[in-house]
Amino acid sequence: MFFSFCKRQIYTRVGTRVLPTAQCFSFLQNYAIIIPVAVRYVSRIASNEHSFTVSYLINTCGFSPESALLVSKKTHFETPEKPDSVISFFKSHGFSQTHIRNIIKRRPRLLLFNPKKALLPKLRFFYSKRISRSELARILSLNPHVLEFDLDNRIVPSFNFFKEVTHSDDHRVFIVYKNFSSVLTRDLKPVFSPNLAILREYGVPESFVRTHLVIRPRMFAENHDKFRRTAEEVKKMGFDPLRQLFLIALQALLEISKSSWEKKSNVFKQCGWTDEDVVSAFEKYPRCMILSEHNITATMNFYVKTMGFKSSYIATHPALLSYSVERRLIPRYSVLQALLSKGLIDKFSASSLVCSEKLFLQRFVTSFEDPYLLKLYEEKRGLS
């Protein structure tokens, strides 16, 4: 009777809270000692429907209770036969426990698939394209979306189209898929073709287009009208379609909205730039407007406040904004400061920040035969 009362007063149905009545408050006060029992009982009622699924995900797949509960909301089974067969299938193809757990976390429905009919033909297709088992396991654990699609009607035609339009080898298609699943899960021909036609009208070299299709495929999947308007805007800004910067600027303007442009412009202006500086920097290095506001602020502050560069210098050399504060600027600046303090160099320029890793080590670390410099550099990069 007690459990029936609490269930009726606290929940109208599983998982739906309602405010307790005055009668319920009085009752709960009188029976405060056994309230936890009631709460645990109600919790068991709420989770009973997915209890087997949750237990299986924890005990067989290694999920935490919290993650298992989230995954169980997207798939449900009451016996282990189907999920066991799927897990055994992946293991037989060299997938590790971590690979399998990541796949299930991202695409829980795969646990209910028939491995021989729905999964094996796809893996055989991928193997036929000379992708190794280890690399396939890594790629699919990061993005298993393709496994939910039909092989003959979607994956094969999509694969062939992207390979043809980019002149890429088989391996490259899978590398692109890892970050842009539409390459193998969507019919991109009616989306890509009219956008590519615009670029041909403008005379953009095919080699440039193919390169950007591989490294930035998402931009070509934009709405056709938006793509055309943006391409026209880029051309009016003075970008030459015969140069790579045209496509880089096109990508930048496709990715950011007008409000985002204004917000980032304001960040630059807070650092001392003018509107003209912002436009000039974009013309030289369009990717500066793709950076996040936080990234812009952190990088500008490091150059100006820590390294002593003038804000106007960064405006005329905006490619400096592309470098990571943590991974490049701090490690290199720390070494340069150490050299200055030891009197081993008189000064340094921005070229020490933009040169290759190999050249920087040769010029500022190994050439001085001081173990401390290499230790300092590796510590700042988090390598030691």
Short mmCIF file of C-alpha atoms in Angstrom, two decimals:
data_model
loop_
_atom_site.label_atom_id
_atom_site.label_comp_id
_atom_site.label_asym_id
_atom_site.label_seq_id
_atom_site.Cartn_x
_atom_site.Cartn_y
_atom_site.Cartn_z
CA MET A 1 0.00 0.00 0.00
CA PHE A 2 2.85 2.36 0.89
CA PHE A 3 4.54 1.89 -2.50
CA SER A 4 1.26 2.20 -4.34
CA PHE A 5 0.54 5.46 -2.52
CA CYS A 6 3.95 7.01 -3.25
CA LYS A 7 3.85 5.92 -6.84
CA ARG A 8 0.42 7.50 -7.26
CA GLN A 9 1.35 10.73 -5.44
CA ILE A 10 4.79 11.38 -6.91
CA TYR A 11 4.46 10.06 -10.47
CA THR A 12 1.49 10.12 -12.75
CA ARG A 13 3.48 7.93 -15.15
CA VAL A 14 7.03 6.69 -15.30
CA GLY A 15 9.45 9.61 -15.41
CA THR A 16 6.83 12.41 -15.20
CA ARG A 17 7.00 14.47 -12.01
CA VAL A 18 4.00 16.24 -10.51
CA LEU A 19 3.80 18.31 -7.37
CA PRO A 20 2.79 16.24 -4.32
CA THR A 21 -0.50 17.04 -2.70
CA ALA A 22 -0.84 18.30 0.89
CA GLN A 23 -1.87 14.77 1.84
CA CYS A 24 1.34 13.45 0.35
CA PHE A 25 3.49 15.98 2.27
CA SER A 26 1.87 14.95 5.53
CA PHE A 27 2.32 11.29 4.74
CA LEU A 28 5.96 11.71 3.78
CA GLN A 29 6.70 13.62 6.98
CA ASN A 30 5.25 10.78 9.04
CA TYR A 31 7.26 8.18 7.16
CA ALA A 32 10.47 10.15 6.54
CA ILE A 33 12.65 7.25 7.63
CA ILE A 34 11.57 5.02 4.76
CA ILE A 35 11.41 7.69 2.04
CA PRO A 36 14.73 6.50 0.50
CA VAL A 37 13.18 3.08 0.05
CA ALA A 38 10.29 4.60 -1.87
CA VAL A 39 12.62 6.67 -4.03
CA ARG A 40 14.71 3.63 -4.92
CA TYR A 41 11.52 1.72 -5.70
CA VAL A 42 10.25 4.44 -8.01
CA SER A 43 13.67 4.62 -9.70
CA ARG A 44 13.51 0.88 -10.33
CA ILE A 45 10.09 1.31 -11.90
CA ALA A 46 11.41 4.05 -14.17
CA SER A 47 14.46 2.07 -15.34
CA ASN A 48 13.00 -1.42 -15.43
CA GLU A 49 12.11 -1.22 -19.12
CA HIS A 50 15.76 -0.82 -20.16
CA SER A 51 17.44 -2.64 -17.26
CA PHE A 52 18.76 -5.51 -19.40
CA THR A 53 20.07 -3.18 -22.09
CA VAL A 54 21.84 -1.02 -19.51
CA SER A 55 23.35 -4.03 -17.73
CA TYR A 56 24.55 -5.49 -21.02
CA LEU A 57 26.19 -2.23 -22.09
CA ILE A 58 27.98 -1.98 -18.74
CA ASN A 59 29.06 -5.59 -18.33
CA THR A 60 29.77 -6.57 -21.94
CA CYS A 61 30.78 -3.32 -23.62
CA GLY A 62 32.45 -1.52 -20.73
CA PHE A 63 30.21 1.54 -20.61
CA SER A 64 29.91 3.58 -17.45
CA PRO A 65 26.41 3.49 -15.89
CA GLU A 66 25.75 7.04 -17.05
CA SER A 67 26.82 6.37 -20.64
CA ALA A 68 24.94 3.06 -20.71
CA LEU A 69 21.74 4.80 -19.67
CA LEU A 70 22.12 7.39 -22.45
CA VAL A 71 22.81 4.73 -25.09
CA SER A 72 19.88 2.61 -23.89
CA LYS A 73 17.53 5.44 -24.84
CA LYS A 74 18.44 4.89 -28.50
CA THR A 75 18.36 1.09 -28.64
CA HIS A 76 16.58 -1.64 -26.72
CA PHE A 77 16.91 -5.41 -26.49
CA GLU A 78 15.90 -8.00 -23.92
CA THR A 79 18.16 -10.89 -24.96
CA PRO A 80 21.88 -10.92 -25.77
CA GLU A 81 21.82 -12.86 -29.03
CA LYS A 82 21.75 -9.93 -31.49
CA PRO A 83 24.22 -7.64 -29.73
CA ASP A 84 26.51 -10.61 -29.04
CA SER A 85 26.62 -11.46 -32.72
CA VAL A 86 27.43 -7.86 -33.66
CA ILE A 87 30.22 -7.56 -31.11
CA SER A 88 31.68 -10.92 -32.13
CA PHE A 89 31.58 -9.81 -35.75
CA PHE A 90 33.55 -6.63 -35.08
CA LYS A 91 36.07 -8.50 -32.96
CA SER A 92 36.62 -11.04 -35.74
CA HIS A 93 37.57 -8.13 -38.01
CA GLY A 94 40.17 -6.71 -35.67
CA PHE A 95 38.10 -4.07 -33.86
CA SER A 96 39.25 -3.49 -30.29
CA GLN A 97 36.94 -3.15 -27.30
CA THR A 98 37.44 0.61 -27.46
CA HIS A 99 36.62 0.69 -31.18
CA ILE A 100 33.43 -1.30 -30.59
CA ARG A 101 32.36 0.83 -27.65
CA ASN A 102 32.85 4.03 -29.67
CA ILE A 103 30.82 2.60 -32.56
CA ILE A 104 27.96 1.62 -30.26
CA LYS A 105 28.08 4.98 -28.49
CA ARG A 106 27.75 6.85 -31.78
CA ARG A 107 25.35 4.46 -33.54
CA PRO A 108 23.56 2.29 -30.91
CA ARG A 109 21.13 0.83 -33.47
CA LEU A 110 23.96 -1.17 -35.01
CA LEU A 111 23.67 -3.61 -32.10
CA LEU A 112 20.44 -4.87 -33.64
CA PHE A 113 21.82 -5.35 -37.16
CA ASN A 114 22.34 -8.71 -38.83
CA PRO A 115 26.13 -8.88 -39.18
CA LYS A 116 26.26 -11.19 -42.19
CA LYS A 117 23.60 -9.36 -44.18
CA ALA A 118 23.98 -5.73 -43.08
CA LEU A 119 27.62 -5.34 -42.05
CA LEU A 120 29.82 -7.92 -43.77
CA PRO A 121 29.14 -6.77 -47.37
CA LYS A 122 30.11 -3.20 -46.43
CA LEU A 123 33.38 -4.23 -44.82
CA ARG A 124 34.19 -6.41 -47.83
CA PHE A 125 33.62 -3.41 -50.07
CA PHE A 126 35.92 -1.27 -47.95
CA TYR A 127 38.60 -3.98 -47.96
CA SER A 128 38.35 -4.18 -51.75
CA LYS A 129 39.43 -0.54 -51.83
CA ARG A 130 42.73 -1.50 -50.18
CA ILE A 131 42.04 0.03 -46.84
CA SER A 132 43.68 -1.95 -44.04
CA ARG A 133 41.71 -3.54 -41.24
CA SER A 134 43.42 -1.42 -38.60
CA GLU A 135 42.73 1.84 -40.41
CA LEU A 136 39.14 0.87 -41.20
CA ALA A 137 38.56 0.07 -37.52
CA ARG A 138 39.97 3.46 -36.55
CA ILE A 139 37.89 5.38 -39.11
CA LEU A 140 34.63 3.57 -38.34
CA SER A 141 35.13 3.97 -34.60
CA LEU A 142 35.30 7.73 -35.18
CA ASN A 143 32.44 7.82 -37.66
CA PRO A 144 30.33 4.63 -38.06
CA HIS A 145 27.45 6.44 -39.76
CA VAL A 146 28.06 4.75 -43.12
CA LEU A 147 27.28 1.31 -41.66
CA GLU A 148 23.60 2.26 -41.41
CA PHE A 149 23.26 2.85 -45.17
CA ASP A 150 22.53 0.55 -48.07
CA LEU A 151 25.66 -0.60 -49.88
CA ASP A 152 24.41 -0.82 -53.48
CA ASN A 153 21.98 2.09 -53.48
CA ARG A 154 23.96 4.63 -51.49
CA ILE A 155 27.54 3.78 -50.49
CA VAL A 156 28.89 2.49 -53.82
CA PRO A 157 27.36 5.26 -56.00
CA SER A 158 28.49 7.94 -53.54
CA PHE A 159 31.99 6.50 -53.39
CA ASN A 160 32.29 6.37 -57.16
CA PHE A 161 30.98 9.92 -57.63
CA PHE A 162 33.34 11.49 -55.13
CA LYS A 163 36.31 9.57 -56.47
CA GLU A 164 35.47 10.66 -60.02
CA VAL A 165 34.89 14.34 -59.24
CA THR A 166 38.06 14.68 -57.15
CA HIS A 167 40.32 12.32 -59.10
CA SER A 168 41.27 10.87 -55.71
CA ASP A 169 42.52 7.39 -54.93
CA ASP A 170 40.37 5.00 -52.89
CA HIS A 171 42.20 5.67 -49.66
CA ARG A 172 41.66 9.44 -49.89
CA VAL A 173 37.89 8.99 -50.13
CA PHE A 174 37.86 7.25 -46.75
CA ILE A 175 40.03 9.94 -45.19
CA VAL A 176 37.52 12.57 -46.36
CA TYR A 177 34.62 10.46 -45.07
CA LYS A 178 36.05 10.45 -41.55
CA ASN A 179 35.26 14.16 -41.16
CA PHE A 180 32.41 14.45 -43.66
CA SER A 181 30.17 11.39 -43.63
CA SER A 182 27.99 12.73 -46.46
CA VAL A 183 30.70 11.63 -48.87
CA LEU A 184 29.42 8.05 -48.52
CA THR A 185 25.93 8.54 -47.07
CA ARG A 186 24.35 11.18 -49.30
CA ASP A 187 23.72 11.69 -53.00
CA LEU A 188 25.98 14.69 -53.47
CA LYS A 189 25.85 14.89 -57.24
CA PRO A 190 22.76 17.14 -57.48
CA VAL A 191 24.25 19.35 -54.73
CA PHE A 192 27.87 19.54 -55.87
CA SER A 193 27.32 19.77 -59.63
CA PRO A 194 25.59 23.20 -59.85
CA ASN A 195 28.08 24.70 -57.36
CA LEU A 196 31.02 23.34 -59.31
CA ALA A 197 29.50 24.78 -62.49
CA ILE A 198 29.63 28.28 -60.91
CA LEU A 199 33.34 27.92 -60.23
CA ARG A 200 33.94 26.79 -63.80
CA GLU A 201 32.06 29.87 -65.03
CA TYR A 202 34.47 32.02 -63.02
CA GLY A 203 37.45 30.18 -64.44
CA VAL A 204 38.67 28.65 -61.17
CA PRO A 205 41.34 26.06 -62.10
CA GLU A 206 40.13 22.47 -61.85
CA SER A 207 43.19 21.51 -59.81
CA PHE A 208 42.25 24.09 -57.15
CA VAL A 209 38.67 22.87 -57.08
CA ARG A 210 39.68 19.22 -56.68
CA THR A 211 42.04 20.10 -53.85
CA HIS A 212 39.34 21.97 -51.95
CA LEU A 213 36.81 19.21 -52.59
CA VAL A 214 39.10 16.89 -50.67
CA ILE A 215 40.13 19.20 -47.82
CA ARG A 216 36.90 21.24 -47.51
CA PRO A 217 34.08 19.17 -49.07
CA ARG A 218 31.42 20.67 -46.82
CA MET A 219 31.57 24.06 -48.55
CA PHE A 220 30.45 22.52 -51.85
CA ALA A 221 27.35 21.05 -50.19
CA GLU A 222 25.95 24.49 -49.44
CA ASN A 223 22.61 25.66 -50.79
CA HIS A 224 23.08 26.62 -54.45
CA ASP A 225 21.66 30.15 -54.17
CA LYS A 226 23.82 30.91 -51.14
CA PHE A 227 26.86 29.49 -52.92
CA ARG A 228 26.26 31.68 -55.97
CA ARG A 229 25.66 34.84 -53.94
CA THR A 230 28.76 34.27 -51.87
CA ALA A 231 30.93 33.54 -54.90
CA GLU A 232 29.75 36.82 -56.44
CA GLU A 233 30.54 38.65 -53.20
CA VAL A 234 34.05 37.19 -53.09
CA LYS A 235 34.68 38.25 -56.67
CA LYS A 236 33.43 41.80 -55.95
CA MET A 237 35.86 42.00 -53.05
CA GLY A 238 38.66 41.71 -55.56
CA PHE A 239 39.71 38.09 -55.11
CA ASP A 240 41.13 36.59 -58.31
CA PRO A 241 39.40 33.29 -59.27
CA LEU A 242 42.72 32.13 -60.72
CA ARG A 243 44.33 32.16 -57.28
CA GLN A 244 43.86 29.82 -54.32
CA LEU A 245 42.75 32.70 -52.10
CA PHE A 246 39.48 32.93 -54.02
CA LEU A 247 38.35 29.52 -52.75
CA ILE A 248 39.71 30.16 -49.26
CA ALA A 249 37.74 33.42 -49.05
CA LEU A 250 34.67 31.64 -50.43
CA GLN A 251 34.96 28.99 -47.75
CA ALA A 252 35.31 31.61 -45.02
CA LEU A 253 32.25 33.60 -46.09
CA LEU A 254 30.18 30.44 -46.49
CA GLU A 255 31.02 29.40 -42.93
CA ILE A 256 30.35 32.66 -41.11
CA SER A 257 27.21 34.75 -40.91
CA LYS A 258 27.08 38.55 -41.08
CA SER A 259 26.52 38.75 -37.34
CA SER A 260 29.55 36.52 -36.77
CA TRP A 261 31.63 38.75 -39.04
CA GLU A 262 30.58 41.79 -37.01
CA LYS A 263 31.39 40.11 -33.69
CA LYS A 264 34.84 39.08 -34.85
CA SER A 265 35.47 42.48 -36.38
CA ASN A 266 34.66 44.03 -33.02
CA VAL A 267 37.14 41.69 -31.31
CA PHE A 268 39.87 42.80 -33.71
CA LYS A 269 38.92 46.45 -33.21
CA GLN A 270 39.17 46.00 -29.43
CA CYS A 271 42.75 44.94 -30.12
CA GLY A 272 43.43 48.18 -31.96
CA TRP A 273 42.46 47.39 -35.55
CA THR A 274 40.33 49.62 -37.78
CA ASP A 275 37.59 48.46 -40.15
CA GLU A 276 40.11 48.89 -42.96
CA ASP A 277 42.57 46.66 -41.09
CA VAL A 278 39.94 43.93 -40.81
CA VAL A 279 39.16 43.99 -44.53
CA SER A 280 42.84 44.16 -45.44
CA ALA A 281 43.66 41.21 -43.16
CA PHE A 282 40.83 39.18 -44.67
CA GLU A 283 42.11 39.88 -48.16
CA LYS A 284 45.56 38.62 -47.18
CA TYR A 285 44.47 35.73 -44.98
CA PRO A 286 40.73 34.95 -45.23
CA ARG A 287 40.92 32.23 -42.60
CA CYS A 288 41.43 34.88 -39.93
CA MET A 289 37.64 35.33 -39.88
CA ILE A 290 37.02 31.61 -39.35
CA LEU A 291 38.89 31.68 -36.04
CA SER A 292 36.76 31.75 -32.91
CA GLU A 293 36.45 34.98 -30.94
CA HIS A 294 38.25 33.33 -28.02
CA ASN A 295 41.07 32.20 -30.29
CA ILE A 296 41.44 35.68 -31.79
CA THR A 297 41.57 37.31 -28.36
CA ALA A 298 44.06 34.81 -26.91
CA THR A 299 46.40 34.98 -29.90
CA MET A 300 46.32 38.77 -30.21
CA ASN A 301 46.92 39.16 -26.47
CA PHE A 302 49.93 36.87 -26.61
CA TYR A 303 51.49 38.69 -29.55
CA VAL A 304 50.82 42.19 -28.22
CA LYS A 305 50.99 41.88 -24.42
CA THR A 306 53.48 39.04 -24.04
CA MET A 307 55.74 39.29 -27.08
CA GLY A 308 55.47 43.04 -27.53
CA PHE A 309 54.37 43.04 -31.17
CA LYS A 310 52.34 46.01 -32.36
CA SER A 311 48.72 45.30 -33.16
CA SER A 312 49.19 46.99 -36.54
CA TYR A 313 51.99 44.54 -37.36
CA ILE A 314 49.63 41.59 -36.88
CA ALA A 315 47.08 43.36 -39.09
CA THR A 316 49.62 43.47 -41.93
CA HIS A 317 50.75 39.88 -41.24
CA PRO A 318 47.43 38.16 -40.36
CA ALA A 319 48.73 34.66 -41.13
CA LEU A 320 50.43 34.88 -37.72
CA LEU A 321 46.96 34.33 -36.24
CA SER A 322 46.96 30.76 -37.55
CA TYR A 323 49.48 29.51 -35.02
CA SER A 324 48.44 27.85 -31.78
CA VAL A 325 49.37 29.74 -28.63
CA GLU A 326 49.85 26.54 -26.62
CA ARG A 327 51.47 24.30 -29.23
CA ARG A 328 53.70 26.78 -31.06
CA LEU A 329 53.93 30.30 -29.68
CA ILE A 330 54.56 29.56 -26.00
CA PRO A 331 57.16 26.81 -26.61
CA ARG A 332 59.10 28.87 -29.15
CA TYR A 333 58.85 32.12 -27.22
CA SER A 334 60.11 30.37 -24.06
CA VAL A 335 63.21 29.15 -25.90
CA LEU A 336 63.84 32.55 -27.47
CA GLN A 337 63.51 34.26 -24.09
CA ALA A 338 65.97 31.78 -22.58
CA LEU A 339 68.46 32.55 -25.37
CA LEU A 340 68.05 36.28 -24.82
CA SER A 341 68.60 35.95 -21.07
CA LYS A 342 71.79 33.95 -21.66
CA GLY A 343 73.02 36.51 -24.16
CA LEU A 344 73.12 33.91 -26.92
CA ILE A 345 70.96 36.03 -29.26
CA ASP A 346 70.39 39.79 -29.40
CA LYS A 347 66.88 39.73 -30.82
CA PHE A 348 64.42 37.65 -32.80
CA SER A 349 61.80 38.30 -35.44
CA ALA A 350 58.46 36.83 -36.45
CA SER A 351 60.30 34.52 -38.86
CA SER A 352 61.32 32.41 -35.85
CA LEU A 353 57.62 31.71 -35.26
CA VAL A 354 56.68 30.79 -38.82
CA CYS A 355 59.67 28.65 -39.82
CA SER A 356 59.32 24.88 -39.85
CA GLU A 357 59.78 22.76 -36.75
CA LYS A 358 62.98 21.28 -38.12
CA LEU A 359 64.49 24.67 -38.92
CA PHE A 360 63.51 26.16 -35.56
CA LEU A 361 65.19 23.32 -33.67
CA GLN A 362 68.32 23.61 -35.78
CA ARG A 363 68.63 27.38 -35.39
CA PHE A 364 67.54 27.91 -31.81
CA VAL A 365 67.87 24.62 -29.92
CA THR A 366 70.35 21.99 -31.10
CA SER A 367 72.88 24.45 -32.52
CA PHE A 368 73.63 25.78 -29.01
CA GLU A 369 74.31 22.30 -27.59
CA ASP A 370 72.48 23.16 -24.38
CA PRO A 371 70.28 20.29 -23.07
CA TYR A 372 68.22 22.77 -21.08
CA LEU A 373 66.84 24.35 -24.27
CA LEU A 374 65.51 21.08 -25.64
CA LYS A 375 64.08 20.15 -22.24
CA LEU A 376 62.40 23.54 -21.96
CA TYR A 377 60.95 23.29 -25.46
CA GLU A 378 59.58 19.80 -24.93
CA GLU A 379 58.12 20.71 -21.53
CA LYS A 380 56.26 23.66 -23.02
CA ARG A 381 54.92 21.51 -25.81
CA GLY A 382 53.83 18.86 -23.32
CA LEU A 383 56.17 16.24 -24.79
CA SER A 384 57.99 15.39 -21.58
#
